[in-house]
Coordinates of C-alpha atoms in Angstrom, one line a residue:
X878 CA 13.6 -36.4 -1.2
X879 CA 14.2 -38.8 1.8
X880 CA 17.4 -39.6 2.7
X881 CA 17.9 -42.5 5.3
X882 CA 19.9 -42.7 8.7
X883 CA 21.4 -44.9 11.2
X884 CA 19.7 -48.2 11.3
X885 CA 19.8 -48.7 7.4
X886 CA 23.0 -50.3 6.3
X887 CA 23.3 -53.7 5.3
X888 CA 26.5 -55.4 3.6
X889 CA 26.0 -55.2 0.1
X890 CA 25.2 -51.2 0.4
X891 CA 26.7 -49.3 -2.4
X892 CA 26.8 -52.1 -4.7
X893 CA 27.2 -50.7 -8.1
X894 CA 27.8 -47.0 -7.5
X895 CA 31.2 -47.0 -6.3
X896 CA 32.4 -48.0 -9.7
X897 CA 30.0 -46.0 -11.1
X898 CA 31.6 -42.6 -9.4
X899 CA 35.1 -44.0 -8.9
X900 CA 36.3 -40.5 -8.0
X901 CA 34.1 -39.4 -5.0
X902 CA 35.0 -43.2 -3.5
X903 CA 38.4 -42.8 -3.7
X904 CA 38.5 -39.4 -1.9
X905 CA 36.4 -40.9 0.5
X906 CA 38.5 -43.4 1.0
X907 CA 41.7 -41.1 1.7
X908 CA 39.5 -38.9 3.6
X909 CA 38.6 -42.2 6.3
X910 CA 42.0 -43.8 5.8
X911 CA 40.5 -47.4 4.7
X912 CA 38.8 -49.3 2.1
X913 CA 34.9 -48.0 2.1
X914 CA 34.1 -50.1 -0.6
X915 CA 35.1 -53.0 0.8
X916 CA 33.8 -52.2 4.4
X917 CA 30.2 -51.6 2.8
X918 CA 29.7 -54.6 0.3
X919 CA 31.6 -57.0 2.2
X920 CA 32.3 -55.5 6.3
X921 CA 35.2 -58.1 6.8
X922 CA 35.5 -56.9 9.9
X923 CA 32.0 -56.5 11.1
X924 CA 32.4 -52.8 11.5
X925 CA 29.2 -51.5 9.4
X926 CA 27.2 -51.5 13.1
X927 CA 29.8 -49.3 14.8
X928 CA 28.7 -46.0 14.5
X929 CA 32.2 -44.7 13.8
X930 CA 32.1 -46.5 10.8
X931 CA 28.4 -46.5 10.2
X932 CA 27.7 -43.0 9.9
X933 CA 30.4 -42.2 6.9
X934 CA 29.6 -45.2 5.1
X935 CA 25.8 -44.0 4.7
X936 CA 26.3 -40.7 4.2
X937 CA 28.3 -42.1 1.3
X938 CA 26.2 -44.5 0.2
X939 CA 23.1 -41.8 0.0
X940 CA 25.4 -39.3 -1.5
X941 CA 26.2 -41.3 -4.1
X942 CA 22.8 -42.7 -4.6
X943 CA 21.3 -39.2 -4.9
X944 CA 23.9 -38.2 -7.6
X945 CA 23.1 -41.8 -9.4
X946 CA 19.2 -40.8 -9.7
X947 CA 20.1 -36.8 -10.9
X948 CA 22.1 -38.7 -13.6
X949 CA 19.3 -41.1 -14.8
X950 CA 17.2 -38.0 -15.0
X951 CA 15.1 -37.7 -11.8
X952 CA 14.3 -34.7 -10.8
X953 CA 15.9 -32.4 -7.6
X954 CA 14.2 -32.5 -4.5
X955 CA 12.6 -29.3 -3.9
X956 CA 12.2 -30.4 -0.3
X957 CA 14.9 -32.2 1.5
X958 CA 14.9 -34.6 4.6
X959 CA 17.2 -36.8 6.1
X960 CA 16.5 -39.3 9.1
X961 CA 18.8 -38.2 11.6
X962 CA 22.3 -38.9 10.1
X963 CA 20.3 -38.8 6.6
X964 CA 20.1 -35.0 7.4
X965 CA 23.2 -34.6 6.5
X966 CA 22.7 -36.0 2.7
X967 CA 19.8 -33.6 3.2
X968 CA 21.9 -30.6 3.6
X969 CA 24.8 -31.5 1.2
X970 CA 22.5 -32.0 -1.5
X971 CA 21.2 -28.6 -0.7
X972 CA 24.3 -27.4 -0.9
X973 CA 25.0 -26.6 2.3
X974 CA 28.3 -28.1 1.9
X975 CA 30.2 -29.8 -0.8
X976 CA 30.8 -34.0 -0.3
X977 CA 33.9 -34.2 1.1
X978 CA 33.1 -31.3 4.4
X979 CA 29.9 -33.3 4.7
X980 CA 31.7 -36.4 4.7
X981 CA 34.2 -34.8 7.8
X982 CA 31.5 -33.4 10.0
X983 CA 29.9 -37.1 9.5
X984 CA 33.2 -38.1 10.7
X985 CA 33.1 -35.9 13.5
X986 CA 29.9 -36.7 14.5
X987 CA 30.3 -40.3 14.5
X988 CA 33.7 -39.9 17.2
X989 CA 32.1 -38.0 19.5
X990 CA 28.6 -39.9 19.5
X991 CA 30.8 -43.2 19.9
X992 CA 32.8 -41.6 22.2
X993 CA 29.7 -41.8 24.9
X994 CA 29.3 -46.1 25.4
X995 CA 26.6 -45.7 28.4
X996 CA 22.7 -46.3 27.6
X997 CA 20.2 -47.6 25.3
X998 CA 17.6 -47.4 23.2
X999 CA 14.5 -48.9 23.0
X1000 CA 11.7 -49.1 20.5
X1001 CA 8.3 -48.7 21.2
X1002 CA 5.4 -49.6 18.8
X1003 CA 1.3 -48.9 19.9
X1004 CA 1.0 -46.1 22.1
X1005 CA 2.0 -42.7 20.3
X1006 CA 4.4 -39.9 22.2
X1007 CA 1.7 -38.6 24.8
X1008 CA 1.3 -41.8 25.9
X1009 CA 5.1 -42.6 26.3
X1010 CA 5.3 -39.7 28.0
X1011 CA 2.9 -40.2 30.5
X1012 CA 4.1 -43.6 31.2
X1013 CA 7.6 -42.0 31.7
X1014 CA 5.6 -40.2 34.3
X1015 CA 4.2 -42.7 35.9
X1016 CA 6.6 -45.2 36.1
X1017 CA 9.1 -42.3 37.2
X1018 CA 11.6 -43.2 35.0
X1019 CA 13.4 -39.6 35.1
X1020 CA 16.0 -40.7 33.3
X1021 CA 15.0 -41.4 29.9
X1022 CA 14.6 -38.9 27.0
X1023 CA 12.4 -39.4 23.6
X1024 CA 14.8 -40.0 21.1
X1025 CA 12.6 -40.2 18.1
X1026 CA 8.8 -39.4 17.2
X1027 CA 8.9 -41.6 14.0
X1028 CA 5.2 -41.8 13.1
X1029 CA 2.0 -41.7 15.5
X1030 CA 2.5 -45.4 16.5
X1031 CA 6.0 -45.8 17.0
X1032 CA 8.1 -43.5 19.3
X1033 CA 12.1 -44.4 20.3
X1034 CA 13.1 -44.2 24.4
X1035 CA 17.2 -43.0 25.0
X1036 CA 18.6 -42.9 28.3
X1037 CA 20.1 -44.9 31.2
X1038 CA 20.7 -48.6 30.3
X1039 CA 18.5 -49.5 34.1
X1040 CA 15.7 -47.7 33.3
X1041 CA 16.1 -48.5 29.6
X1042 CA 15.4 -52.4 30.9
X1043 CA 13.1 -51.4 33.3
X1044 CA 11.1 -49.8 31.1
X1045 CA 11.4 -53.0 28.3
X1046 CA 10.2 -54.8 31.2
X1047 CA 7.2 -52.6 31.8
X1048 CA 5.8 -52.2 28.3
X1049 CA 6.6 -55.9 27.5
X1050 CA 4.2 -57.3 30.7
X1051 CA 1.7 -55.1 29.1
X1052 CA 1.7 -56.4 25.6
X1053 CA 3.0 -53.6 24.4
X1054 CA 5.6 -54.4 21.3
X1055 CA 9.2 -53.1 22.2
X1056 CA 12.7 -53.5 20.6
X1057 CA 15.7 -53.2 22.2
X1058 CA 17.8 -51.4 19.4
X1059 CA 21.6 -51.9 18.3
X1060 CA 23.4 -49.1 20.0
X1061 CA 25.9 -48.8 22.3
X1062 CA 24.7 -44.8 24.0
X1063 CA 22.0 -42.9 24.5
X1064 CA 21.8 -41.1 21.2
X1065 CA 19.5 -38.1 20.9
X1066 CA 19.2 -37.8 24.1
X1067 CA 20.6 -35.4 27.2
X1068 CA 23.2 -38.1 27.4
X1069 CA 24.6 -36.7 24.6
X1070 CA 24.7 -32.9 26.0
X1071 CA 29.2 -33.6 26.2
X1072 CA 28.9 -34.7 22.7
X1073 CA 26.7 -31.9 21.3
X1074 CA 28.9 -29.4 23.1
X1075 CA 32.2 -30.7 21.7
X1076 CA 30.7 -31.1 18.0
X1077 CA 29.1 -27.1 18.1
X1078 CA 33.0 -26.1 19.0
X1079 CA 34.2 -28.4 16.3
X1080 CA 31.5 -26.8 13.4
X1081 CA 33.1 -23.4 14.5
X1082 CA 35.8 -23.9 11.8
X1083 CA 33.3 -24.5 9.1
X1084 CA 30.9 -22.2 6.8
X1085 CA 27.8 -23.2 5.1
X1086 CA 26.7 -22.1 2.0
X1087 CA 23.2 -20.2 1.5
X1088 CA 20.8 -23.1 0.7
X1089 CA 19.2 -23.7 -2.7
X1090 CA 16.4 -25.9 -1.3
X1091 CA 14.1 -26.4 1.6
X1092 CA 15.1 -28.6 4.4
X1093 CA 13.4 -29.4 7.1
X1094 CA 15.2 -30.0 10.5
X1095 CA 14.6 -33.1 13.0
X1096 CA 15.1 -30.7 15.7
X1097 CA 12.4 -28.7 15.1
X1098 CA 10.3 -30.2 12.4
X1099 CA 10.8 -26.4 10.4
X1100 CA 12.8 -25.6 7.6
X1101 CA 16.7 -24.6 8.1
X1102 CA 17.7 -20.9 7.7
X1103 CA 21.1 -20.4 6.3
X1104 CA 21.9 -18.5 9.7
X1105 CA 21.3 -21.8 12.1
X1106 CA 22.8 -24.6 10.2
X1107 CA 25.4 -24.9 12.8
X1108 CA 23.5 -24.6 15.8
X1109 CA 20.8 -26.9 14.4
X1110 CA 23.6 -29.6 13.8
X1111 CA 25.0 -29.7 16.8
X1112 CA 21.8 -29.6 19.0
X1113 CA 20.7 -32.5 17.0
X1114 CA 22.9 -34.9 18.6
X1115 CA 21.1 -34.1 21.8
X1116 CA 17.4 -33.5 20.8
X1117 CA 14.9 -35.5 19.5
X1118 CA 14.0 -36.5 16.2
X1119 CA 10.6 -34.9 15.6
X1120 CA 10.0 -37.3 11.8
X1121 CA 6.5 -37.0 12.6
X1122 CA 6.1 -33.5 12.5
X1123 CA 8.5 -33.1 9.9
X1124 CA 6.3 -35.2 7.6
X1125 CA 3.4 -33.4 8.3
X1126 CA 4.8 -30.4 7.6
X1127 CA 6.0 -31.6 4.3
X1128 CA 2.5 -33.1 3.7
X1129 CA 1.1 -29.8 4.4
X1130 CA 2.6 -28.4 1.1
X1131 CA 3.0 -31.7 -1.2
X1132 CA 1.4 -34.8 -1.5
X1133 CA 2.7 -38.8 0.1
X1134 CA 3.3 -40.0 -3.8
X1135 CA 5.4 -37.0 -4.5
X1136 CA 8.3 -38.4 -2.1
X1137 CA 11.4 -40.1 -3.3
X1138 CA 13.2 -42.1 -1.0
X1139 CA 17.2 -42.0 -2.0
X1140 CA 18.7 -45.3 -1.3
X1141 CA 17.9 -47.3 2.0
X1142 CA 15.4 -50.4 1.8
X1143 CA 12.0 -48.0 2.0
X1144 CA 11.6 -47.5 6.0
X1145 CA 11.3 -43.7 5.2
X1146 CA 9.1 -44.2 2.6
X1147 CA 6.7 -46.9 5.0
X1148 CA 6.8 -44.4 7.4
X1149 CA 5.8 -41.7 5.0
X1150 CA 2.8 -44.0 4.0
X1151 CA 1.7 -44.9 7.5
X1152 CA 1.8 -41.0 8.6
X1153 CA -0.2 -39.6 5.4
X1154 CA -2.8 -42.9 6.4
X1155 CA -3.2 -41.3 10.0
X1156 CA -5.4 -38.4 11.5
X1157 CA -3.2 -35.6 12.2
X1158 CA -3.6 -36.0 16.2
X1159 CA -5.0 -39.0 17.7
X1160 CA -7.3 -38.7 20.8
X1161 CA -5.5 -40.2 24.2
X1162 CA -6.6 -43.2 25.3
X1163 CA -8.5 -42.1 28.3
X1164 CA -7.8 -44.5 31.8
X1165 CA -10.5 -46.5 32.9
X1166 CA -12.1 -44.1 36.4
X1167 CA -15.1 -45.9 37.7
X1168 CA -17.2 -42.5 38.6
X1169 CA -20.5 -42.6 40.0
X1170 CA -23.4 -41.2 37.8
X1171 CA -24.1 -38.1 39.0
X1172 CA -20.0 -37.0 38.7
X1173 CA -19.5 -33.9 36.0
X1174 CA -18.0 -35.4 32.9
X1175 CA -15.4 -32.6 33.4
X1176 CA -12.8 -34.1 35.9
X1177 CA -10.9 -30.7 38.0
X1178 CA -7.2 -30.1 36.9
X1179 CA -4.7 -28.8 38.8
X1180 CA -1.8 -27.1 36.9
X1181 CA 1.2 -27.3 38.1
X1182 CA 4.4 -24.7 37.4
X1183 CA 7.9 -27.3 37.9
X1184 CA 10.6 -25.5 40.4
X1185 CA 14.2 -24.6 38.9
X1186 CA 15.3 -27.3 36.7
X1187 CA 12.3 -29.1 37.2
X1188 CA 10.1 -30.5 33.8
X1189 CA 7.1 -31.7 32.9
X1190 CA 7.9 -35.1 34.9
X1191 CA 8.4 -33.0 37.8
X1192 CA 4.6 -33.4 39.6
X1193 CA 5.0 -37.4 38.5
X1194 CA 4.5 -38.2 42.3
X1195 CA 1.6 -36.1 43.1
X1196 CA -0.4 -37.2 40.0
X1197 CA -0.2 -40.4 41.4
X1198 CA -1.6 -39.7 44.5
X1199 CA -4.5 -37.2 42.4
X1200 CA -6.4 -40.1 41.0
X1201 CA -10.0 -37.9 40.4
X1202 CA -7.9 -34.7 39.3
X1203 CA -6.0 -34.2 35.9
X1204 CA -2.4 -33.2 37.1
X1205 CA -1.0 -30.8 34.5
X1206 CA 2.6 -29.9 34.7
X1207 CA 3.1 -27.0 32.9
X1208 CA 6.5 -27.2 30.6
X1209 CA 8.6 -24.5 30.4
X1210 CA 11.0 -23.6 27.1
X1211 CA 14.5 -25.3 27.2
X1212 CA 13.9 -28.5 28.7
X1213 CA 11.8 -32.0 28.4
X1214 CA 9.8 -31.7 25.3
X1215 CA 10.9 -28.4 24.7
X1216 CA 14.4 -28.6 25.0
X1217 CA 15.2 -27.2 21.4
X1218 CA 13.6 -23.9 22.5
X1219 CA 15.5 -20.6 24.0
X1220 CA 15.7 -20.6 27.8
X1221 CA 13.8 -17.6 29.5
X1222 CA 15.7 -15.5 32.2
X1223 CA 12.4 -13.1 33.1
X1224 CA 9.3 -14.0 34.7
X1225 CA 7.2 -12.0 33.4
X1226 CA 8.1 -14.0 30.1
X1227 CA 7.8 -17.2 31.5
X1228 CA 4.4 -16.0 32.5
X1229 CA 3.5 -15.2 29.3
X1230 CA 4.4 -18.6 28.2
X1231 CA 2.5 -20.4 31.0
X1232 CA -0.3 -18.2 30.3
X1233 CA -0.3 -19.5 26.7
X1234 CA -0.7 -23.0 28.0
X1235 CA -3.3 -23.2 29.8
X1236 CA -5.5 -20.3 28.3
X1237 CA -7.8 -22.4 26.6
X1238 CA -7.8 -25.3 29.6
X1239 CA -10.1 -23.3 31.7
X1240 CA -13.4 -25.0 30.9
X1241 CA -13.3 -26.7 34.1
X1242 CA -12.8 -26.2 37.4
X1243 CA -9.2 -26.0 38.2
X1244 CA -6.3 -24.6 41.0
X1245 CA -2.4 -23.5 40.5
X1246 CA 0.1 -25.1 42.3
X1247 CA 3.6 -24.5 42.2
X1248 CA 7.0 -25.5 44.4
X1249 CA 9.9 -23.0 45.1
X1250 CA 10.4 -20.7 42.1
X1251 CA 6.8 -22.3 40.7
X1252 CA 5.3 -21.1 43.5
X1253 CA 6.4 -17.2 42.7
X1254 CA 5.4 -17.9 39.1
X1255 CA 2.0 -19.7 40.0
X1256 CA 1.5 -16.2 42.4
X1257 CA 1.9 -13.6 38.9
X1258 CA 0.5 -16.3 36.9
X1259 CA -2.9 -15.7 39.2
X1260 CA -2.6 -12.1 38.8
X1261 CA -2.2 -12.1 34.8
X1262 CA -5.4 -14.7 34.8
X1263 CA -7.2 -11.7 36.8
X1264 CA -5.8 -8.9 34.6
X1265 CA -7.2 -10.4 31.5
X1266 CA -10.6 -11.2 33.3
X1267 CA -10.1 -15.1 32.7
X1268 CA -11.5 -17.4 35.3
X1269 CA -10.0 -17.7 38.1
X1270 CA -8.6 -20.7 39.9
X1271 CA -10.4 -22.1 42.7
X1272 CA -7.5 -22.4 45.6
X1273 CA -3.7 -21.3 45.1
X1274 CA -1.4 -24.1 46.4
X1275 CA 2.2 -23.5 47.2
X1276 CA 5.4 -24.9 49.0
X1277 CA 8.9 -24.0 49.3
X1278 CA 8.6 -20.2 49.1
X1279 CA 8.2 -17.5 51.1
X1280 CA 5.6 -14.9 50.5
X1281 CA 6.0 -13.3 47.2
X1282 CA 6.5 -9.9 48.8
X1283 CA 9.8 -11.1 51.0
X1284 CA 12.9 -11.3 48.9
X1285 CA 13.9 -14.6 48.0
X1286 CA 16.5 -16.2 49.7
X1287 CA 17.9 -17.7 46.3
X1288 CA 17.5 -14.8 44.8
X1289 CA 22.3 -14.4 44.3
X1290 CA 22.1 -18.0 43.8
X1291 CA 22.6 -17.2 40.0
X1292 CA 25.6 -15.1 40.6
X1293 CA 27.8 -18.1 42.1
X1294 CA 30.8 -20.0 40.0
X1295 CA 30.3 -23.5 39.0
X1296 CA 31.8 -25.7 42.2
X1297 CA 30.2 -23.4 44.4
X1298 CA 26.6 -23.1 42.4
X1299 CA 26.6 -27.1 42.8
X1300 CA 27.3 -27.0 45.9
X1301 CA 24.9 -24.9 47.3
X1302 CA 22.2 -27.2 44.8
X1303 CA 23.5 -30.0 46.4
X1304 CA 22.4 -28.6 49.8
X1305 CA 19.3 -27.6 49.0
X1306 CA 18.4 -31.4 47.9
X1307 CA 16.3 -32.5 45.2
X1308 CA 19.6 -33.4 42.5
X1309 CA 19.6 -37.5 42.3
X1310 CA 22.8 -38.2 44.0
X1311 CA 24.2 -40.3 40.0
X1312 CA 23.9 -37.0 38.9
X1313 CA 27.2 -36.0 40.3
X1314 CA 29.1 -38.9 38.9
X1315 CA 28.5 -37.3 35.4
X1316 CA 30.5 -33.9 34.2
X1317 CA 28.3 -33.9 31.0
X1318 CA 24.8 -34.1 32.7
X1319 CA 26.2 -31.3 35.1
X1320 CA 27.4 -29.5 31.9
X1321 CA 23.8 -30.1 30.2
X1322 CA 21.8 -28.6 33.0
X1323 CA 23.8 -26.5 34.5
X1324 CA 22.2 -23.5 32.0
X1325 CA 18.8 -25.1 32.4
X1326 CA 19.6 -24.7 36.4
X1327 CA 20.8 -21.1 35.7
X1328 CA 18.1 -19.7 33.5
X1329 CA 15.7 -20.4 36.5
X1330 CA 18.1 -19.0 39.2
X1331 CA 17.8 -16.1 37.1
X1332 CA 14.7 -15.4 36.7
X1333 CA 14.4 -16.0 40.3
X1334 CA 16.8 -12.9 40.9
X1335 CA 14.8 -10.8 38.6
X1336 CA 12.2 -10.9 40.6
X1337 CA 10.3 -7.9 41.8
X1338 CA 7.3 -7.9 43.8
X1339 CA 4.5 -4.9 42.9
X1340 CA 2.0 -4.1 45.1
X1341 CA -1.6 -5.1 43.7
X1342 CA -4.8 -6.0 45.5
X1343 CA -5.0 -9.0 47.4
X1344 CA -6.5 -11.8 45.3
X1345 CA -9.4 -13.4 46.0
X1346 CA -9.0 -16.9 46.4
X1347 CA -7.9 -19.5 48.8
X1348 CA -4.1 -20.1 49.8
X1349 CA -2.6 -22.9 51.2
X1350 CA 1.4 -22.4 51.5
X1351 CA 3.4 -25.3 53.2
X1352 CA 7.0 -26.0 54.1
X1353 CA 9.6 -28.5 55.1
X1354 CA 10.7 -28.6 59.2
X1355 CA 14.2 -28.2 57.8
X1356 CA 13.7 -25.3 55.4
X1357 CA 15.0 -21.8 56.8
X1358 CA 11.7 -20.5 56.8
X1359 CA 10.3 -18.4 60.1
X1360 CA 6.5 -18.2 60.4
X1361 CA 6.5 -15.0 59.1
X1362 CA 7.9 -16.3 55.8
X1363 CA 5.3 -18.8 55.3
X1364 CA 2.8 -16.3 56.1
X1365 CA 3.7 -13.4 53.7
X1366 CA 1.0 -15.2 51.4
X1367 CA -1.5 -14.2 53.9
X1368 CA -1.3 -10.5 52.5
X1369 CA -1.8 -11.8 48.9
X1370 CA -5.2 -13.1 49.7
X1371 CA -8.7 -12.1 50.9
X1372 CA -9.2 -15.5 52.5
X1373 CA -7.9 -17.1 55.2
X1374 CA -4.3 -18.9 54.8
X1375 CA -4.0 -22.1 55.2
X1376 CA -0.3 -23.3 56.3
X1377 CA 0.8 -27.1 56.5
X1378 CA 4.8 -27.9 57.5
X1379 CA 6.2 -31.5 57.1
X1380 CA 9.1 -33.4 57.6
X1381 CA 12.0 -33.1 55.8
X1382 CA 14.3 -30.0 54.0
X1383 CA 13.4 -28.3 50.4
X1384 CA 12.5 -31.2 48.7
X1385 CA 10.2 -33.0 51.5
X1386 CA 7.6 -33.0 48.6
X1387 CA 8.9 -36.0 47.2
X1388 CA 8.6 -37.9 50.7
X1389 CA 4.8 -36.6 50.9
X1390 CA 3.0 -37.1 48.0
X1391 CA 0.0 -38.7 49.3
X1392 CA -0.2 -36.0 52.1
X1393 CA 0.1 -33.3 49.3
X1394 CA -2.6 -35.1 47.0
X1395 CA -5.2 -35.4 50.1
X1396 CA -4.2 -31.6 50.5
X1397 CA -5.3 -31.0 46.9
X1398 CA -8.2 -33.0 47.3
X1399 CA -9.5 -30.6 49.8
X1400 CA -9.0 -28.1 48.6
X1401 CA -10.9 -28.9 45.5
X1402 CA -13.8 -30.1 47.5
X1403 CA -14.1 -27.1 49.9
X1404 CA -14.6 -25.0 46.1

């Protein structure tokens, strides 16, 4: 069973059923305080597009269109979905909650999400989420999120309303079909984070029954357990809508023609189609490299390990400046793509994680590079590659760190209170200056930003054998590095040390780019 969300309603909605179950209307009507069945089959006012009056009127509409089909004799779903909002239907008719709690979180919801009145959204139809990614990336556009993964072809942009145009701009000069959508936020985005927060205090006073059906969460395209309903909810608002994945897992275990759409005017059920029509992972487009003849099909890569706070867009720059090298930026949990997963606090976790990524990458050559706390990370994520006899790395790269063996200077930078924790980050550099005229992005990252301090702290170096592979460590002017920082990675390597110090403070990567990338490039050909 498919239950639609935001995007569906159209006046005339509900015609039929709200005489047909005059007793769930009217309590829906005193729960809302107006006329439902007025606002959907005739909107008056032209209120059905504001999501404050949107998001109730749906879940209504589905509700009572779910009850309509039981009644006519169709079966129950034994697998549940709901499009965003429609998740909601999902869970009620799970029996998660009876109608009218579903109908006051939906209330809820709606507020707060209305509540935030900056950003956009923006459609975009052709290239599928890799792509978009990558052209995030490229285009450097830091401060939009992927809202929703709706089939392989069509993936939804959230974020700032600039880059939002910028980026309709882009794609449109291309010939690639966008579509601004009717919103007035950033929904399922970070943009959301206040939003989330407030609604995961408000689902505090609220219980949720065991549920007597399957249903598969947006969030994280897996089914609910009765122990996360409320977590899962709230971190909703904020997360993407993985529908792709949560069809294929549904297709994994039941077949296209088995779905039901309830209600809506069959977008699910399109979408359904055009998934069960694809291959389960299309093959990137790969860029056009003119390469002379005698070049190894198997371009190097460089994997990169983001420093604290930093995601997979964090190494944008340098690709740019890499154009014969595949720049990899390895993700870590609890941010960018991965946002719905736990933060880690302990390196030797996070290495474990890293590890995981790139363990089957290594079929050509390839270094590590890493800035700040990527640079520790990239250090023990060389000695695990060693431990479990994997190849090894042709040159180490790092910047922003002192050798592994002197203690960090960051390493109580986890301890301090809020103000003072923001202020020190602000020092450092490297936090875009409209980040500050935002509470709820501070709020967002500010565990993100911790997690990595932390792990920073934890930090103990163990004495092991030097590795044997080439280093090159470099450093800002401005950084409080001496020489004998910088030169601590002399005692982790066999080979000589190769040291490089530019202009600038912490952050002077982001000024030297091409410098970095002709760094890289070196180092690559001296292999």
């Amino acid at each position: 069973m498919l239950f639609p969300g935001q995007g569906s309603q159209t006046r005339g909605m509900g015609a039929g059923l709200f005489e047909r179950f005059p007793e769930p209307t009217a309590l829906a009507c005193d729960v809302l305080g107006y006329d439902l069945a007025r606002l959907c089959l005739e909107d008056p006012d032209g209120r059905l597009d504001d999501t404050r009056y949107t998001q109730p009127a749906l879940y209504v509409v589905n509700a009572l269109a779910y009850q309509d089909s039981l009644e006519r004799g169709e079966p129950e779903g034994g697998y549940l979905l709901g499009h965003s909002l429609g998740e909601y239907n999902a869970l009620h008719a799970a029996g998660a909650f009876d109608f009218e709690t579903g109908l006051k979180l939906v209330v809820k919801r709606g507020e707060l999400m209305a509540r935030a009145s900056d950003g956009g959204m923006l459609a975009v139809v052709g290239p599928d989420a890799d792509e978009v990614r990558a052209f995030l990336a490229e285009e450097g556009l830091s401060r939009l999120d992927v809202a929703n993964i709706n089939t392989p072809v069509q993936t939804v942009l959230s974020g700032a309303l600039d880059e939002i145009e910028r980026a309709h701009k882009t794609l449109d000069a291309r010939g690639t079909r966008v579509a601004r959508l009717k919103v007035s936020a950033a929904f399922h985005s970070r943009f959301m984070a206040a939003a989330r927060d407030e609604f995961a205090a408000f689902l505090k006073g609220f219980r949720f029954a065991p549920l007597r059906a399957t249903v598969i969460a947006n969030l994280t395209a897996r089914p609910y357990t009765d122990q996360d309903a409320a977590t899962t909810l709230s971190d909703q608002i904020s997360g993407s809508v993985r529908w792709l994945d949560s069809v294929r897992y549904l297709l994994e275990r039941t077949s296209a023609d088995r779905c039901r759409e309830v209600g809506g005017k069959g977008v699910l059920t399109r979408m359904i189609g055009q998934i069960d029509a694809a291959p389960a992972h299309r093959t990137p487009k790969p860029r056009a490299q003119p390469q002379p003849q005698s070049q190894s099909p198997s371009r190097p890569r460089l994997f990169c390990v983001a420093y604290a706070g930093g995601d997979e867009r964090a190494y944008a720059g340098l690709a740019a400046s890499c154009p014969d090298v595949d720049v990899v930026t390895l993700e870590r949990p609890g941010r960018g793509r991965r946002a719905s997963e736990p933060l880690l606090l302990d390196p030797a976790a996070i290495v474990d994680d890293l590890l995981g990524q790139l363990r089957d990458r290594l079929d050509a050559p390839y270094a590590l590079y890493g800035h700040s706390l990527g640079a520790r990370l990239a250090f023990l994520l060389c000695r695990r590659l060693r431990a479990e006899r994997l190849p090894a790395p042709v040159h180490l790269f790092v910047s922003g760190e002192c050798g592994p063996a002197v203690p960090s200077r960051e390493r109580h930078t986890w301890e301090l209170p809020t103000d003072a924790f923001w202020e020190h980050l602000r020092e450092l550099g490297g936090i875009p200056e409209e980040l500050w005229e935002h509470p709820d992005l501070m709020a967002y990252y500010e565990p993100m930003m911790r997690a990595d301090f932390t792990a920073l702290g934890a930090y103990r170096h163990e004495e092991a054998p030097p590795l044997d592979l080439p280093v090159t460590a470099m450093t800002g002017e401005d950084e409080r590095f001496t020489r004998a920082d910088l030169e601590g990675w002399q005692r982790e390597s066999t080979r000589p040390l190769t040291t490089h110090r530019f202009p600038g403070g912490h952050f002077f990567i982001r000024s030297q780019w091409p410098a970095l990338g002709r760094i890289v490039a070196a180092g690559f050909a001296a292999a």
